[in-house]
Amino acid sequence: RLGAVGLTDQAAVATLLAARVAVRRGDVVVARALVDGVPEPGPIAPVDHRMLARLCRAELAVAVGAPGVALREAAEGLAELGRVRDRMGGLDLVCGTAVHGRELGELAVGLVLDHDGDAEATFEWLERTRAQVYRYEPLPVIEDRVLARRVAESRSLSRAVQQARLDGRPVAELEARLDALQAEVARLGWHTSVWGRPRPVCGVAEVRAALGARAMVSFVAHGGVLWAVVLVAGEAALVRLGAAAAVFELARQLHADVDVLAPDHLPEVLASAVTASAARRAERLDAALVGPLAGLVGGRELVVVPTGDLYAVPWGALPSLRGRPVVVAPSATAWLNAVSARTSASRVVLVGGPDLPEAVGEVSDLRCAYPGAVQVEAVGDVLAALDGARLAHIAAHGEHVADNALFSRLELVDGPLFAHEAARLPTAPEQVVLAACSLALSHIRPGDEALGFAGALLASGSRTVVAAVNKVGDRAAAVTMEAFHKLLAEGKPAAHALAEATAVDPLRRPFVCFGS
């Protein structure tokens, strides 16, 4: 019926879905006839239709015992999707394209895990399928006055919503206007310019050469099982860790406990009970994630590429990683790009937001460590100072917006600074420290595309972002930052300085080093 009224793309989709049903039923003859009856998608066919055709042919190939054909369809499909992604404007659009190749990527990774068990092949396929947004070198944004006006309106309206809440006034109408305005900002950003210049996906040999004495652990879940691909000392190993659902649930429970522990003045009885619970869960998570790898990684510095709920793990809280340098990266390619970047920047920027306790908010205390630092407060001044900075320390309240991550924000004296603004700086700051908020949290999209404030900074070219994956008490944040910056100013690498600063009380200092 769809074909009869000229809806040829939709008719093709319906037929391909029927073919997938036939494959599930084991009727490969019917599936083959259906697939053969669908014309090749034309040049203007939607990308999801083209990916569905690839997926159907790949699933049919698996059903008839031709895994090589299936992998070829997956490789060609993901390459085609990459060409579409290369033309996208706006970080959220580049990130969102991953949904179209999700099932193709999962099929390919699953085939390698189930049939080959080859660690290097699994690694290569993971890199083709995950966190593609981080392999782009951002291009200068084309100035758009309408977009700039809408961003300013969004900042003002966001402040009005916040004030209305404080005053106890109704906010439904204001929030609806803000949602519509933010959607308009996102839409305008898609058309402003192409997001970035694509860089190639890295291979095993390149990562090995850059790792040196470190070890990289890349996690992947397939068929209900969690696996780790380990690159260490020139070798690649594939380790089966156990039931993915149980590990993810442990990660969520630990995250909840650490959030409860955050307030500075928690009643002693409650603090004791929750600390005991968090410690037990940290031990169990350590046993599940790191214990099986101990013989491979030893006491090496780790580069961790998480998946799903593992993005929210405070890695320094796991007993075997306490005091050990750990860097978290969204993909091996992202880590390699960050670790290979070179800069001659020297400016240090200190940013203090409003309504912070003196212990956290007094960024001028850091002038002892950085005598020549620039201190700024207003949004425009902050963006100008961040552009091309070597190091930025930002002490401000913030909020992670899960359903629209690029509107995650830092609250500054004249309104919010949004993630999408920081992501479009001409030259991203080399290192950023988010001192008093949980803006390391991300909305995890298909393909383990982690997008949030910290992610936007990394995608825009920052090498290192230090931020908390949990709520943090004001006192804990202050003492952690004091120790961290002292060590950083003495010349220690960020991951080493952070490991030492958080080891004193890791459950209350859930800061993580992202990038490199």
Short mmCIF file of C-alpha atoms in Angstrom, two decimals, residues 219 247-261 278-279 281-283 285-286 289-290 302 304 306 308-328 438 440-441 467-472 498-499 502-503 505-514:
data_model
loop_
_atom_site.label_atom_id
_atom_site.label_comp_id
_atom_site.label_asym_id
_atom_site.label_seq_id
_atom_site.Cartn_x
_atom_site.Cartn_y
_atom_site.Cartn_z
CA PHE A 219 35.08 -2.17 28.49
CA VAL A 247 28.23 -4.86 37.46
CA PHE A 248 26.19 -1.89 36.21
CA GLU A 249 23.86 -2.20 39.20
CA LEU A 250 26.85 -2.16 41.56
CA ALA A 251 28.12 0.98 39.81
CA ARG A 252 24.74 2.67 40.27
CA GLN A 253 24.60 1.68 43.95
CA LEU A 254 28.11 3.00 44.62
CA HIS A 255 27.21 6.23 42.83
CA ALA A 256 24.11 6.64 45.04
CA ASP A 257 26.10 6.02 48.24
CA VAL A 258 28.79 8.55 47.31
CA ASP A 259 26.09 11.14 46.59
CA VAL A 260 24.62 10.59 50.06
CA LEU A 261 28.06 11.06 51.63
CA ALA A 278 29.96 2.47 49.90
CA ALA A 279 33.17 0.73 50.91
CA ARG A 281 30.23 -1.79 47.05
CA ALA A 282 33.56 -0.29 45.99
CA GLU A 283 35.29 -3.55 46.99
CA LEU A 285 33.05 -3.39 41.98
CA ASP A 286 36.83 -3.53 42.24
CA LEU A 289 36.23 -4.81 37.11
CA VAL A 290 39.89 -4.72 38.15
CA LEU A 302 45.55 3.10 33.64
CA VAL A 304 40.04 3.47 31.08
CA PRO A 306 34.15 2.91 29.99
CA GLY A 308 27.27 2.71 29.94
CA ASP A 309 26.97 3.15 33.71
CA LEU A 310 30.74 2.81 34.15
CA TYR A 311 31.08 6.46 33.05
CA ALA A 312 29.82 7.48 36.50
CA VAL A 313 32.31 5.37 38.52
CA PRO A 314 34.63 7.32 40.86
CA TRP A 315 37.60 5.16 39.90
CA GLY A 316 39.85 6.35 42.71
CA ALA A 317 37.37 4.92 45.22
CA LEU A 318 38.07 1.33 44.08
CA PRO A 319 40.57 -0.11 46.61
CA SER A 320 43.13 -1.37 44.08
CA LEU A 321 43.11 2.01 42.26
CA ARG A 322 43.39 4.22 45.34
CA GLY A 323 46.29 6.61 44.77
CA ARG A 324 46.95 5.19 41.29
CA PRO A 325 46.85 7.56 38.28
CA VAL A 326 43.76 6.78 36.19
CA VAL A 327 42.59 8.65 33.11
CA VAL A 328 39.12 8.14 31.64
CA SER A 438 29.26 17.15 39.15
CA ALA A 440 31.62 15.20 34.64
CA LEU A 441 28.27 13.42 34.33
CA ALA A 467 35.71 17.05 37.38
CA ALA A 468 33.57 15.15 39.88
CA VAL A 469 31.26 12.34 38.80
CA ASN A 470 29.24 12.74 42.03
CA LYS A 471 28.04 15.45 44.35
CA VAL A 472 30.93 16.77 46.44
CA LEU A 498 44.68 14.04 41.29
CA ALA A 499 45.40 10.47 42.41
CA THR A 502 41.94 12.12 46.29
CA ALA A 503 43.64 9.12 47.95
CA ASP A 505 39.42 10.19 51.32
CA PRO A 506 38.36 8.80 47.92
CA LEU A 507 34.69 8.23 48.77
CA ARG A 508 34.26 11.94 49.53
CA ARG A 509 36.57 13.15 46.76
CA PRO A 510 35.06 11.56 43.61
CA PHE A 511 37.04 13.62 41.11
CA VAL A 512 38.12 11.97 37.86
CA CYS A 513 40.71 12.95 35.25
CA PHE A 514 39.19 12.85 31.74
#
